[in-house]
CSV table of C-alpha atoms in Angstrom, one decimal:
chain,number,residue,atom,x,y,z
A,275,UNK,CA,-33.4,16.8,-58.3
A,276,UNK,CA,-34.4,15.0,-61.5
A,277,UNK,CA,-37.8,16.6,-61.5
A,278,UNK,CA,-36.3,20.0,-61.0
A,279,UNK,CA,-33.9,19.5,-63.9
A,280,UNK,CA,-36.6,18.3,-66.3
A,281,UNK,CA,-38.9,21.2,-65.2
A,282,UNK,CA,-36.2,23.7,-66.0
A,283,UNK,CA,-35.2,22.1,-69.3
A,284,UNK,CA,-38.9,22.4,-70.3
A,285,UNK,CA,-38.8,26.1,-69.7
A,286,UNK,CA,-37.9,27.8,-73.0
A,287,UNK,CA,-35.1,30.2,-72.9
A,288,UNK,CA,-36.9,32.9,-74.7
A,289,UNK,CA,-34.3,35.6,-74.2
A,290,UNK,CA,-31.6,33.5,-75.9
A,291,UNK,CA,-34.1,32.7,-78.7
A,292,UNK,CA,-34.9,36.4,-79.2
A,293,UNK,CA,-31.1,37.1,-79.2
A,294,UNK,CA,-30.6,34.7,-82.0
A,295,UNK,CA,-33.6,36.2,-84.0
A,296,UNK,CA,-32.1,39.7,-83.4
A,297,UNK,CA,-28.6,38.6,-84.7
A,298,UNK,CA,-30.3,37.0,-87.7
A,299,UNK,CA,-32.2,40.2,-88.5
A,300,UNK,CA,-29.0,42.3,-88.2
A,301,UNK,CA,-27.2,39.9,-90.5
A,302,UNK,CA,-30.2,40.2,-92.9
A,303,UNK,CA,-30.0,44.0,-92.9
A,304,UNK,CA,-26.2,43.8,-93.7
A,305,UNK,CA,-26.7,41.3,-96.5
A,306,UNK,CA,-29.3,43.6,-98.1
A,307,UNK,CA,-26.6,46.1,-98.8
A,308,UNK,CA,-25.5,44.1,-101.7
A,309,UNK,CA,-28.7,44.4,-103.7
A,310,UNK,CA,-28.7,48.1,-102.7
A,311,UNK,CA,-25.4,48.5,-104.5
A,312,UNK,CA,-26.9,46.8,-107.6
A,313,UNK,CA,-29.8,49.2,-107.4
A,314,UNK,CA,-27.6,52.2,-107.2
A,315,UNK,CA,-25.5,51.1,-110.2
A,316,UNK,CA,-28.7,50.7,-112.2
A,317,UNK,CA,-30.4,53.8,-110.8
A,318,UNK,CA,-33.5,51.8,-109.6
A,319,UNK,CA,-34.7,54.3,-107.0
A,320,UNK,CA,-38.2,52.9,-106.2
A,321,UNK,CA,-36.9,49.4,-105.1
A,322,UNK,CA,-34.0,51.2,-103.4
A,323,UNK,CA,-36.4,53.0,-101.1
A,324,UNK,CA,-38.1,49.7,-100.4
A,325,UNK,CA,-34.7,48.2,-99.4
A,326,UNK,CA,-33.9,51.2,-97.3
A,327,UNK,CA,-37.1,50.9,-95.3
A,328,UNK,CA,-36.6,47.2,-94.8
A,329,UNK,CA,-33.0,47.6,-93.7
A,330,UNK,CA,-33.9,50.3,-91.1
A,331,UNK,CA,-36.8,48.1,-89.8
A,332,UNK,CA,-34.5,45.0,-89.5
A,333,UNK,CA,-31.7,46.9,-87.8
A,334,UNK,CA,-34.1,48.5,-85.3
A,335,UNK,CA,-35.8,45.2,-84.4
A,336,UNK,CA,-32.5,43.3,-84.6
A,337,UNK,CA,-30.7,45.7,-82.2
A,338,UNK,CA,-33.6,45.6,-79.7
A,339,UNK,CA,-33.8,41.8,-79.7
A,340,UNK,CA,-30.0,41.1,-79.7
A,341,UNK,CA,-29.5,43.4,-76.7
A,342,UNK,CA,-32.0,41.7,-74.4
A,343,UNK,CA,-30.2,40.6,-71.3
A,344,UNK,CA,-29.9,36.8,-71.0
A,345,UNK,CA,-30.4,35.4,-67.5
A,346,UNK,CA,-29.2,31.9,-68.3
A,347,UNK,CA,-27.1,30.8,-71.3
A,348,UNK,CA,-28.3,27.1,-71.2
A,349,UNK,CA,-29.6,26.1,-74.6
A,350,UNK,CA,-31.4,22.8,-75.2
A,351,UNK,CA,-32.7,20.9,-78.2
A,352,UNK,CA,-36.2,22.4,-78.2
A,353,UNK,CA,-34.8,25.9,-77.7
A,354,UNK,CA,-32.6,25.4,-80.8
A,355,UNK,CA,-35.5,24.0,-82.9
A,356,UNK,CA,-37.8,26.9,-82.0
A,357,UNK,CA,-35.1,29.5,-82.6
A,358,UNK,CA,-34.4,28.0,-86.0
A,359,UNK,CA,-38.1,27.9,-86.9
A,360,UNK,CA,-38.8,31.4,-85.8
A,361,UNK,CA,-35.7,32.8,-87.5
A,362,UNK,CA,-36.6,31.2,-90.8
A,363,UNK,CA,-40.2,32.5,-90.7
A,364,UNK,CA,-39.0,35.9,-89.6
A,365,UNK,CA,-36.2,36.2,-92.1
A,366,UNK,CA,-38.6,35.1,-94.9
A,367,UNK,CA,-41.2,37.7,-93.9
A,368,UNK,CA,-38.7,40.6,-93.7
A,369,UNK,CA,-36.9,39.4,-96.8
A,370,UNK,CA,-40.2,39.6,-98.7
A,371,UNK,CA,-40.7,43.3,-97.8
A,372,UNK,CA,-38.6,44.8,-100.7
A,373,UNK,CA,-40.7,43.0,-103.2
A,374,UNK,CA,-43.9,44.2,-101.6
A,375,UNK,CA,-42.9,47.8,-100.8
A,376,UNK,CA,-41.5,48.3,-104.3
A,377,UNK,CA,-44.9,47.3,-105.7
A,378,UNK,CA,-43.3,44.9,-108.2
A,379,UNK,CA,-45.1,42.0,-106.6
A,380,UNK,CA,-48.4,43.5,-105.3
A,381,UNK,CA,-49.6,40.5,-103.2
A,382,UNK,CA,-47.9,40.0,-99.8
A,383,UNK,CA,-48.7,36.3,-99.9
A,384,UNK,CA,-46.9,36.1,-103.3
A,385,UNK,CA,-44.0,38.0,-101.9
A,386,UNK,CA,-43.8,35.7,-98.9
A,387,UNK,CA,-44.0,32.6,-101.2
A,388,UNK,CA,-41.3,33.9,-103.4
A,389,UNK,CA,-39.0,34.7,-100.5
A,390,UNK,CA,-39.6,31.5,-98.7
A,391,UNK,CA,-38.8,29.7,-102.0
A,392,UNK,CA,-35.6,31.7,-102.1
A,393,UNK,CA,-34.3,31.1,-98.6
A,394,UNK,CA,-35.3,27.4,-98.6
A,395,UNK,CA,-33.5,27.1,-101.9
A,396,UNK,CA,-36.7,25.7,-103.5
A,397,UNK,CA,-36.8,27.9,-106.6
A,398,UNK,CA,-40.6,27.6,-107.1
A,399,UNK,CA,-41.8,31.0,-108.5
A,400,UNK,CA,-45.1,32.9,-108.8
A,401,UNK,CA,-43.5,35.2,-111.5
A,402,UNK,CA,-44.8,34.8,-115.0
A,403,UNK,CA,-42.5,37.5,-116.4
A,404,UNK,CA,-39.2,37.2,-114.6
A,405,UNK,CA,-37.4,39.7,-116.8
A,406,UNK,CA,-39.8,42.5,-115.8
A,407,UNK,CA,-38.4,42.5,-112.2
A,408,UNK,CA,-35.8,45.2,-111.5
A,409,UNK,CA,-32.2,44.0,-111.4
A,410,UNK,CA,-31.7,44.7,-107.7
A,411,UNK,CA,-34.7,42.6,-106.9
A,412,UNK,CA,-33.6,39.9,-109.3
A,413,UNK,CA,-30.2,40.0,-107.5
A,414,UNK,CA,-31.8,39.8,-104.1
A,415,UNK,CA,-34.1,37.0,-105.2
A,416,UNK,CA,-31.1,34.9,-106.3
A,417,UNK,CA,-29.0,35.9,-103.3
A,418,UNK,CA,-31.6,34.5,-100.9
A,419,UNK,CA,-30.6,31.1,-102.4
A,420,UNK,CA,-27.0,31.6,-101.4
A,421,UNK,CA,-27.9,32.8,-97.9
A,422,UNK,CA,-30.2,29.9,-97.3
A,423,UNK,CA,-28.1,27.3,-98.9
A,424,UNK,CA,-25.8,26.7,-95.9
A,425,UNK,CA,-28.2,28.1,-93.4
A,426,UNK,CA,-29.1,31.5,-92.0
A,427,UNK,CA,-28.0,30.7,-88.4
A,428,UNK,CA,-24.9,28.8,-89.6
A,429,UNK,CA,-23.9,32.1,-91.1
A,430,UNK,CA,-24.6,33.9,-87.8
A,431,UNK,CA,-22.7,31.2,-85.8
A,432,UNK,CA,-19.7,31.5,-88.2
A,433,UNK,CA,-19.3,35.3,-87.9
A,434,UNK,CA,-20.6,36.2,-84.5
A,435,UNK,CA,-17.9,36.6,-81.8
A,436,UNK,CA,-20.3,35.2,-79.2
A,437,UNK,CA,-20.7,31.4,-79.1
A,438,UNK,CA,-21.3,28.5,-76.7
A,439,UNK,CA,-21.4,24.8,-76.8
A,440,UNK,CA,-25.2,24.5,-76.7
A,441,UNK,CA,-25.5,26.1,-80.2
A,442,UNK,CA,-24.8,22.6,-81.6
A,443,UNK,CA,-28.6,22.2,-81.3
A,444,UNK,CA,-29.0,25.1,-83.8
A,445,UNK,CA,-26.8,23.4,-86.3
A,446,UNK,CA,-28.6,20.0,-85.8
A,447,UNK,CA,-31.9,21.8,-86.5
A,448,UNK,CA,-30.7,23.7,-89.6
A,449,UNK,CA,-28.0,21.7,-91.4
A,450,UNK,CA,-29.7,19.1,-93.7
A,451,UNK,CA,-29.3,15.4,-92.9
A,452,UNK,CA,-30.0,12.8,-90.2
A,453,UNK,CA,-26.9,13.7,-88.3
A,454,UNK,CA,-24.5,16.7,-88.0
A,455,UNK,CA,-21.0,16.3,-86.6
A,456,UNK,CA,-18.3,18.8,-85.8
A,457,UNK,CA,-15.4,18.9,-88.3
A,458,UNK,CA,-13.2,20.3,-85.5
A,459,UNK,CA,-13.5,20.6,-81.7
A,460,UNK,CA,-15.0,24.1,-81.7
A,461,UNK,CA,-18.5,24.6,-83.2
A,462,UNK,CA,-17.7,28.2,-84.4
A,463,UNK,CA,-14.7,26.9,-86.3
A,464,UNK,CA,-16.8,24.2,-87.9
A,465,UNK,CA,-19.3,26.8,-89.1
A,466,UNK,CA,-16.5,29.0,-90.4
A,467,UNK,CA,-15.0,26.0,-92.3
A,468,UNK,CA,-18.4,25.1,-93.8
A,469,UNK,CA,-18.9,28.7,-95.0
A,470,UNK,CA,-15.3,28.9,-96.2
A,471,UNK,CA,-15.8,25.8,-98.4
A,472,UNK,CA,-19.1,27.2,-99.6
A,473,UNK,CA,-17.6,30.5,-100.6
A,474,UNK,CA,-14.6,28.9,-102.2
A,475,UNK,CA,-16.7,26.6,-104.5
A,476,UNK,CA,-18.9,29.6,-105.3
A,477,UNK,CA,-16.0,31.7,-106.3
A,478,UNK,CA,-14.6,28.9,-108.5
A,479,UNK,CA,-17.9,28.5,-110.3
A,480,UNK,CA,-18.2,32.3,-110.8
A,481,UNK,CA,-14.7,32.3,-112.4
A,482,UNK,CA,-15.7,29.5,-114.8
A,483,UNK,CA,-18.9,31.2,-115.8
A,484,UNK,CA,-17.1,34.5,-116.4
A,485,UNK,CA,-14.5,32.7,-118.5
A,486,UNK,CA,-17.3,31.4,-120.7
A,487,UNK,CA,-18.3,35.0,-121.5
A,488,UNK,CA,-21.3,35.3,-119.2
A,489,UNK,CA,-22.0,38.8,-117.9
A,490,UNK,CA,-21.0,39.5,-114.3
A,491,UNK,CA,-24.6,40.1,-113.1
A,492,UNK,CA,-25.8,36.8,-114.8
A,493,UNK,CA,-22.8,34.9,-113.5
A,494,UNK,CA,-23.4,36.0,-109.9
A,495,UNK,CA,-27.1,35.2,-109.9
A,496,UNK,CA,-26.5,31.8,-111.5
A,497,UNK,CA,-23.7,31.0,-109.1
A,498,UNK,CA,-26.0,31.9,-106.1
A,499,UNK,CA,-28.7,29.6,-107.6
A,500,UNK,CA,-26.2,26.7,-108.2
A,501,UNK,CA,-24.4,27.0,-104.8
A,502,UNK,CA,-27.6,27.1,-102.8
A,503,UNK,CA,-29.1,24.4,-105.2
A,504,UNK,CA,-32.0,26.8,-105.5
A,505,UNK,CA,-32.6,27.4,-109.2
A,506,UNK,CA,-34.1,30.9,-109.4
A,507,UNK,CA,-33.3,31.9,-113.0
A,508,UNK,CA,-33.1,35.5,-114.3
A,509,UNK,CA,-34.7,34.5,-117.6
A,510,UNK,CA,-38.0,32.8,-118.4
A,511,UNK,CA,-36.1,30.0,-120.3
A,512,UNK,CA,-33.8,29.4,-117.2
A,513,UNK,CA,-30.3,28.3,-118.2
A,514,UNK,CA,-31.6,27.3,-121.6
A,515,UNK,CA,-31.7,31.0,-122.5
A,516,UNK,CA,-27.9,30.9,-123.0
A,517,UNK,CA,-27.9,28.2,-125.6
A,518,UNK,CA,-24.4,27.3,-124.5
A,519,UNK,CA,-22.9,23.8,-124.1
A,520,UNK,CA,-20.1,25.3,-122.0
A,521,UNK,CA,-22.5,27.0,-119.6
A,522,UNK,CA,-24.6,23.7,-119.4
A,523,UNK,CA,-21.5,21.7,-118.5
A,524,UNK,CA,-20.1,24.1,-115.9
A,525,UNK,CA,-23.5,24.4,-114.1
A,526,UNK,CA,-24.1,20.6,-114.3
A,527,UNK,CA,-20.7,19.9,-112.7
A,528,UNK,CA,-21.2,22.5,-109.9
A,529,UNK,CA,-24.7,21.4,-109.2
A,530,UNK,CA,-23.4,17.9,-108.7
A,531,UNK,CA,-20.5,19.2,-106.5
A,532,UNK,CA,-22.9,21.2,-104.3
A,533,UNK,CA,-25.0,18.1,-103.8
A,534,UNK,CA,-22.1,16.3,-102.1
A,535,UNK,CA,-21.6,16.3,-98.3
A,536,UNK,CA,-19.3,19.2,-97.5
A,537,UNK,CA,-17.3,17.0,-95.1
A,538,UNK,CA,-15.8,15.3,-98.2
A,539,UNK,CA,-14.2,18.6,-99.3
A,540,UNK,CA,-12.8,19.1,-95.8
A,541,UNK,CA,-11.1,15.7,-96.1
A,542,UNK,CA,-9.7,16.7,-99.5
A,543,UNK,CA,-8.2,19.8,-97.9
A,544,UNK,CA,-6.6,17.6,-95.3
A,545,UNK,CA,-5.4,15.3,-98.1
A,546,UNK,CA,-7.1,12.4,-96.5
A,547,UNK,CA,-9.0,10.6,-99.3
A,548,UNK,CA,-9.7,7.4,-97.4
A,549,UNK,CA,-12.9,8.6,-95.8
A,550,UNK,CA,-14.1,9.8,-99.2
A,551,UNK,CA,-13.6,6.4,-100.9
A,552,UNK,CA,-15.2,4.7,-97.8
A,553,UNK,CA,-18.2,7.0,-97.9
A,554,UNK,CA,-21.2,4.8,-98.8
A,555,UNK,CA,-23.6,7.7,-99.4
A,556,UNK,CA,-21.3,9.2,-102.0
A,557,UNK,CA,-21.1,5.9,-103.9
A,558,UNK,CA,-24.9,5.7,-103.9
A,559,UNK,CA,-25.1,9.3,-105.0
A,560,UNK,CA,-22.8,8.6,-108.0
A,561,UNK,CA,-24.6,5.4,-108.8
A,562,UNK,CA,-28.1,6.9,-108.8
A,563,UNK,CA,-27.0,9.9,-110.9
A,564,UNK,CA,-25.1,7.8,-113.4
A,565,UNK,CA,-28.0,5.2,-113.7
A,566,UNK,CA,-30.6,8.0,-114.1
A,567,UNK,CA,-28.6,9.7,-116.8
A,568,UNK,CA,-28.2,6.5,-118.8
A,569,UNK,CA,-31.9,5.6,-118.6
A,570,UNK,CA,-33.1,9.1,-119.4
A,571,UNK,CA,-30.7,9.4,-122.3
A,572,UNK,CA,-31.9,6.1,-123.9
A,573,UNK,CA,-35.5,7.2,-123.3
A,574,UNK,CA,-35.2,10.6,-125.0
A,575,UNK,CA,-32.8,9.6,-127.7
A,576,UNK,CA,-35.5,9.9,-130.4
A,577,UNK,CA,-36.3,13.5,-129.5
A,578,UNK,CA,-32.8,14.9,-130.2
A,579,UNK,CA,-30.5,14.9,-133.2
A,580,UNK,CA,-27.5,13.0,-131.7
A,581,UNK,CA,-26.4,11.0,-128.7
A,582,UNK,CA,-24.2,13.8,-127.3
A,583,UNK,CA,-27.1,16.2,-127.4
A,584,UNK,CA,-29.4,13.7,-125.6
A,585,UNK,CA,-26.7,13.1,-123.0
A,586,UNK,CA,-26.3,16.9,-122.5
A,587,UNK,CA,-29.9,17.5,-121.8
A,588,UNK,CA,-30.4,14.3,-119.8
A,589,UNK,CA,-27.4,15.0,-117.6
A,590,UNK,CA,-28.4,18.6,-116.8
A,591,UNK,CA,-32.0,17.8,-115.9
A,592,UNK,CA,-31.1,14.7,-113.9
A,593,UNK,CA,-28.4,16.5,-111.8
A,594,UNK,CA,-30.6,19.6,-111.5
A,595,UNK,CA,-33.5,17.5,-110.0
A,596,UNK,CA,-31.6,15.2,-107.7
A,597,UNK,CA,-29.6,18.1,-106.2
A,598,UNK,CA,-33.0,19.9,-106.0
A,599,UNK,CA,-31.6,22.9,-107.9
A,600,UNK,CA,-34.4,23.2,-110.4
A,601,UNK,CA,-32.6,24.9,-113.2
A,602,UNK,CA,-33.7,23.7,-116.7
A,603,UNK,CA,-32.4,23.6,-120.2
A,604,UNK,CA,-35.3,21.6,-121.6
A,605,UNK,CA,-39.0,21.3,-120.8
A,606,UNK,CA,-39.1,17.8,-119.4
A,607,UNK,CA,-42.9,18.0,-119.3
A,608,UNK,CA,-42.6,17.0,-122.9
A,609,UNK,CA,-40.4,14.0,-122.3
A,610,UNK,CA,-41.7,10.4,-122.3
A,611,UNK,CA,-43.4,9.1,-119.2
A,612,UNK,CA,-40.5,6.9,-118.1
A,613,UNK,CA,-38.2,10.0,-118.0
A,614,UNK,CA,-40.7,12.0,-116.0
A,615,UNK,CA,-41.1,9.2,-113.5
A,616,UNK,CA,-37.4,8.9,-113.1
A,617,UNK,CA,-37.2,12.7,-112.4
A,618,UNK,CA,-40.1,12.4,-110.0
A,619,UNK,CA,-38.2,9.7,-108.1
A,620,UNK,CA,-35.1,11.9,-108.0
A,621,UNK,CA,-37.2,14.8,-106.6
A,622,UNK,CA,-38.0,12.6,-103.6
A,623,UNK,CA,-34.5,11.2,-103.1
A,624,UNK,CA,-32.6,14.5,-103.2
A,625,UNK,CA,-28.9,15.1,-102.6
A,626,UNK,CA,-26.4,14.0,-99.9
A,627,UNK,CA,-26.8,14.8,-96.2
A,628,UNK,CA,-24.6,17.8,-95.3
A,629,UNK,CA,-24.9,19.4,-98.7
A,630,UNK,CA,-27.0,22.4,-99.7
A,631,UNK,CA,-29.5,20.0,-101.5
A,632,UNK,CA,-33.0,19.1,-100.4
A,633,UNK,CA,-35.1,15.9,-100.6
A,634,UNK,CA,-35.1,13.1,-98.1
A,635,UNK,CA,-31.4,12.6,-98.7
A,636,UNK,CA,-29.5,9.7,-100.1
A,637,UNK,CA,-28.3,8.5,-96.7
A,638,UNK,CA,-31.9,8.2,-95.4
A,639,UNK,CA,-33.0,6.2,-98.5
A,640,UNK,CA,-29.9,4.0,-98.0
A,641,UNK,CA,-30.7,3.2,-94.4
A,642,UNK,CA,-34.4,2.6,-95.0
A,643,UNK,CA,-33.6,0.1,-97.8
A,644,UNK,CA,-31.1,-1.6,-95.5
A,645,UNK,CA,-33.7,-1.8,-92.8
A,646,UNK,CA,-36.2,-3.4,-95.2
A,647,UNK,CA,-33.5,-5.9,-96.3
A,648,UNK,CA,-32.8,-6.7,-92.6
A,649,UNK,CA,-36.4,-7.3,-91.8
A,650,UNK,CA,-36.8,-9.6,-94.8
A,651,UNK,CA,-33.7,-11.6,-93.7
A,652,UNK,CA,-35.2,-11.9,-90.2
A,653,UNK,CA,-38.3,-13.6,-91.7
A,654,UNK,CA,-35.9,-16.4,-92.9
A,655,UNK,CA,-33.6,-16.4,-89.9
A,656,UNK,CA,-35.6,-15.1,-86.9
A,657,UNK,CA,-32.8,-15.6,-84.4
A,658,UNK,CA,-30.1,-14.0,-86.5
A,659,UNK,CA,-28.7,-10.8,-84.9
A,660,UNK,CA,-27.6,-8.3,-87.4
A,661,UNK,CA,-27.1,-4.5,-87.4
A,662,UNK,CA,-27.4,-1.8,-90.1
A,663,UNK,CA,-24.0,-0.8,-91.2
A,664,UNK,CA,-23.0,2.4,-92.9
A,665,UNK,CA,-19.3,3.2,-93.7
A,666,UNK,CA,-18.4,0.1,-91.7
A,667,UNK,CA,-20.0,1.6,-88.6
A,668,UNK,CA,-23.2,0.4,-86.8
A,669,UNK,CA,-26.1,2.8,-87.2
A,670,UNK,CA,-27.7,3.0,-83.7
A,671,UNK,CA,-31.4,2.1,-83.2
A,672,UNK,CA,-32.3,5.7,-82.2
A,673,UNK,CA,-31.0,7.0,-85.6
A,674,UNK,CA,-32.9,4.3,-87.5
A,675,UNK,CA,-36.1,5.1,-85.5
A,676,UNK,CA,-35.7,8.8,-86.2
A,677,UNK,CA,-35.3,8.1,-90.0
A,678,UNK,CA,-38.4,5.9,-90.0
A,679,UNK,CA,-40.4,8.6,-88.2
A,680,UNK,CA,-39.1,11.2,-90.6
A,681,UNK,CA,-40.4,9.1,-93.6
A,682,UNK,CA,-43.8,8.7,-91.8
A,683,UNK,CA,-44.0,12.4,-91.1
A,684,UNK,CA,-43.1,13.1,-94.7
A,685,UNK,CA,-45.9,10.9,-96.0
A,686,UNK,CA,-48.5,12.5,-93.7
A,687,UNK,CA,-47.5,16.0,-94.6
A,688,UNK,CA,-47.7,15.2,-98.4
A,689,UNK,CA,-51.2,13.6,-97.9
A,690,UNK,CA,-52.5,16.6,-95.8
A,691,UNK,CA,-51.0,19.3,-98.1
A,692,UNK,CA,-52.1,17.6,-101.3
A,693,UNK,CA,-55.7,17.4,-100.0
A,694,UNK,CA,-55.7,21.2,-99.3
A,695,UNK,CA,-54.0,22.1,-102.6
A,696,UNK,CA,-56.6,19.9,-104.4
A,697,UNK,CA,-59.3,22.4,-103.4
A,698,UNK,CA,-57.9,24.5,-106.3
A,699,UNK,CA,-59.2,21.8,-108.6
A,700,UNK,CA,-56.1,21.4,-110.8
A,701,UNK,CA,-55.1,18.1,-112.4
A,702,UNK,CA,-53.7,15.3,-110.3
A,703,UNK,CA,-50.1,15.6,-111.6
A,704,UNK,CA,-49.9,19.4,-111.0
A,705,UNK,CA,-51.5,19.0,-107.5
A,706,UNK,CA,-49.3,16.1,-106.3
A,707,UNK,CA,-46.0,17.3,-107.7
A,708,UNK,CA,-46.5,20.9,-106.5
A,709,UNK,CA,-46.5,19.5,-103.0
A,710,UNK,CA,-43.6,17.1,-103.6
A,711,UNK,CA,-41.4,19.7,-105.2
A,712,UNK,CA,-42.0,22.2,-102.4
A,713,UNK,CA,-41.5,19.7,-99.6
A,714,UNK,CA,-38.4,18.5,-101.3
A,715,UNK,CA,-37.2,22.0,-102.1
A,716,UNK,CA,-36.8,21.1,-105.8
A,717,UNK,CA,-38.6,24.0,-107.6
A,718,UNK,CA,-40.3,22.9,-110.8
A,719,UNK,CA,-42.8,20.1,-110.7
A,720,UNK,CA,-44.8,18.4,-113.5
A,721,UNK,CA,-47.9,19.6,-115.2
A,722,UNK,CA,-48.8,23.3,-114.9
A,723,UNK,CA,-46.0,23.9,-112.4
A,724,UNK,CA,-43.3,22.4,-114.7
A,725,UNK,CA,-40.1,24.1,-115.8
A,726,UNK,CA,-42.0,26.4,-118.3
A,727,UNK,CA,-44.8,27.1,-115.8
A,728,UNK,CA,-45.2,28.9,-112.4
A,729,UNK,CA,-47.1,28.7,-109.2
A,730,UNK,CA,-49.0,31.9,-109.9
A,731,UNK,CA,-52.3,30.1,-110.6
A,732,UNK,CA,-52.6,28.6,-107.1
A,733,UNK,CA,-54.9,30.3,-104.5
A,734,UNK,CA,-53.6,32.2,-101.5
A,735,UNK,CA,-54.4,29.3,-99.2
A,736,UNK,CA,-52.5,26.9,-101.4
A,737,UNK,CA,-49.5,29.3,-101.6
A,738,UNK,CA,-49.4,29.5,-97.8
A,739,UNK,CA,-49.6,25.7,-97.5
A,740,UNK,CA,-46.8,25.3,-100.1
A,741,UNK,CA,-44.7,27.9,-98.2
A,742,UNK,CA,-45.1,25.9,-95.0
A,743,UNK,CA,-44.1,22.8,-97.0
A,744,UNK,CA,-40.9,24.5,-98.2
A,745,UNK,CA,-40.0,25.5,-94.7
A,746,UNK,CA,-40.8,22.0,-93.4
A,747,UNK,CA,-38.6,20.5,-96.2
A,748,UNK,CA,-35.6,22.8,-95.6
A,749,UNK,CA,-35.6,22.4,-91.8
A,750,UNK,CA,-36.4,18.7,-92.1
A,751,UNK,CA,-39.9,18.9,-90.5
A,752,UNK,CA,-39.4,19.0,-86.7
A,753,UNK,CA,-38.4,22.7,-86.0
A,754,UNK,CA,-41.5,24.0,-87.9
A,755,UNK,CA,-43.8,21.3,-86.4
A,756,UNK,CA,-42.6,22.3,-82.9
A,757,UNK,CA,-43.2,26.0,-83.8
A,758,UNK,CA,-46.6,25.3,-85.3
A,759,UNK,CA,-47.9,22.8,-82.7
A,760,UNK,CA,-47.0,23.9,-79.2
A,761,UNK,CA,-49.5,21.3,-77.8
A,762,UNK,CA,-46.8,18.7,-78.6
A,763,UNK,CA,-44.6,20.3,-75.9
A,764,UNK,CA,-47.4,20.2,-73.3
A,765,UNK,CA,-48.0,16.5,-74.0
A,766,UNK,CA,-44.3,15.8,-73.8
A,767,UNK,CA,-44.1,17.8,-70.5
A,768,UNK,CA,-46.9,15.7,-69.0
A,769,UNK,CA,-45.2,12.4,-70.1
A,770,UNK,CA,-41.9,13.5,-68.6
A,771,UNK,CA,-43.5,14.6,-65.4
A,772,UNK,CA,-45.3,11.2,-65.1
A,773,UNK,CA,-42.0,9.4,-65.9
A,774,UNK,CA,-40.3,11.4,-63.2
A,775,UNK,CA,-42.9,10.6,-60.6
A,776,UNK,CA,-42.4,6.9,-61.1
A,777,UNK,CA,-38.6,7.2,-60.5
């Protein structure tokens, strides 16, 4: 009986997977209607034709895949991971077609890179003249951040009438962080609450930006980039193009807020602030941001006319990098080495789990440091039994092992990707930080790919590798690895079969 169960669990439920891909493509075709409206208002007929062709293609394929009859509804962890991996690759490909078919980005690899960067909320760009892009494509480019911020399939789960309990595997694979928990008993309601909070914060930011005199188009695009912590700007000078203290402050505050675990906002709505004050990750997040702002401000003080000005630029860049948004108001490539090293550290750390931010997440860093501390204590007291505690709860061994494996996989991916990108023969800083910033979904790196540069100079091979890094970072490695390396499944199947035979 056990062998039969294991054997059937190992059979991928391809029809359900194709159904999810179909629903995602239908959602994508519907979402593309917004840039179509922008194109109609601006009479941009060439990109409009590109959008029309893409929408028809997505609808046709989406209808076909979503209507496939499902023989069994059972959905397991590997099915969820492969569905998420395939959806993200597929949505990135079809989302890149308007850029390619319009002829405004002639290389398909460049189009794919730009779209992957959008959906994964990375914000790395191959564009050297951003303002030359038509407004409907600029809108779509920024809108991909907002779509990808909370997750493509979380959107599908929130608004599809069809739902079942096994789709928890999809949320585990797509929502950033080491764990994902239901806010309420029903998964569909959880997804709707997450998107409701996401929309509410986005609307509030939009209102604040409009109140500061920002044009509606600019305010929408900048809100999309902030909400998704993506950072695609519509001007070459990024947010610095506005030369506005008010805009800097508003975007800094909202970048910080979108880097917080969305569960905290749910507790606020319930008027239960105790879990917020008890949340250890939130305290670490506040502490890291505050400490980094103080250190960077002191370090760059000599470059600016006053302390408030130094605080303004330090705060914006620190919050932008730790939340992996990637907006800029200053070229931090020109800052002292200490400031650049602090920003590099923040690129790796990232925002809170359960936020729209990237990086390894504050909670993982927290648990790894506690694990190191525990191991050091055991050297002094070998027989002392102690557990890792977070929010006054014991972190189980399986979670700790998964986090340590995640760190190991992260390091291996960085090493492998850096070696491939190094074939382009750019300087060490550019090569290393380009990989880090893509895997961490940050956007700008250091060197040639800094805030005033782009990724246009990389070869096609490097752009593909960096695109894979962006997907690995956004989906936290495993869904894409399972999708890329099916031999892992065969090996696991053999191990499970041997284990079953011994029972």
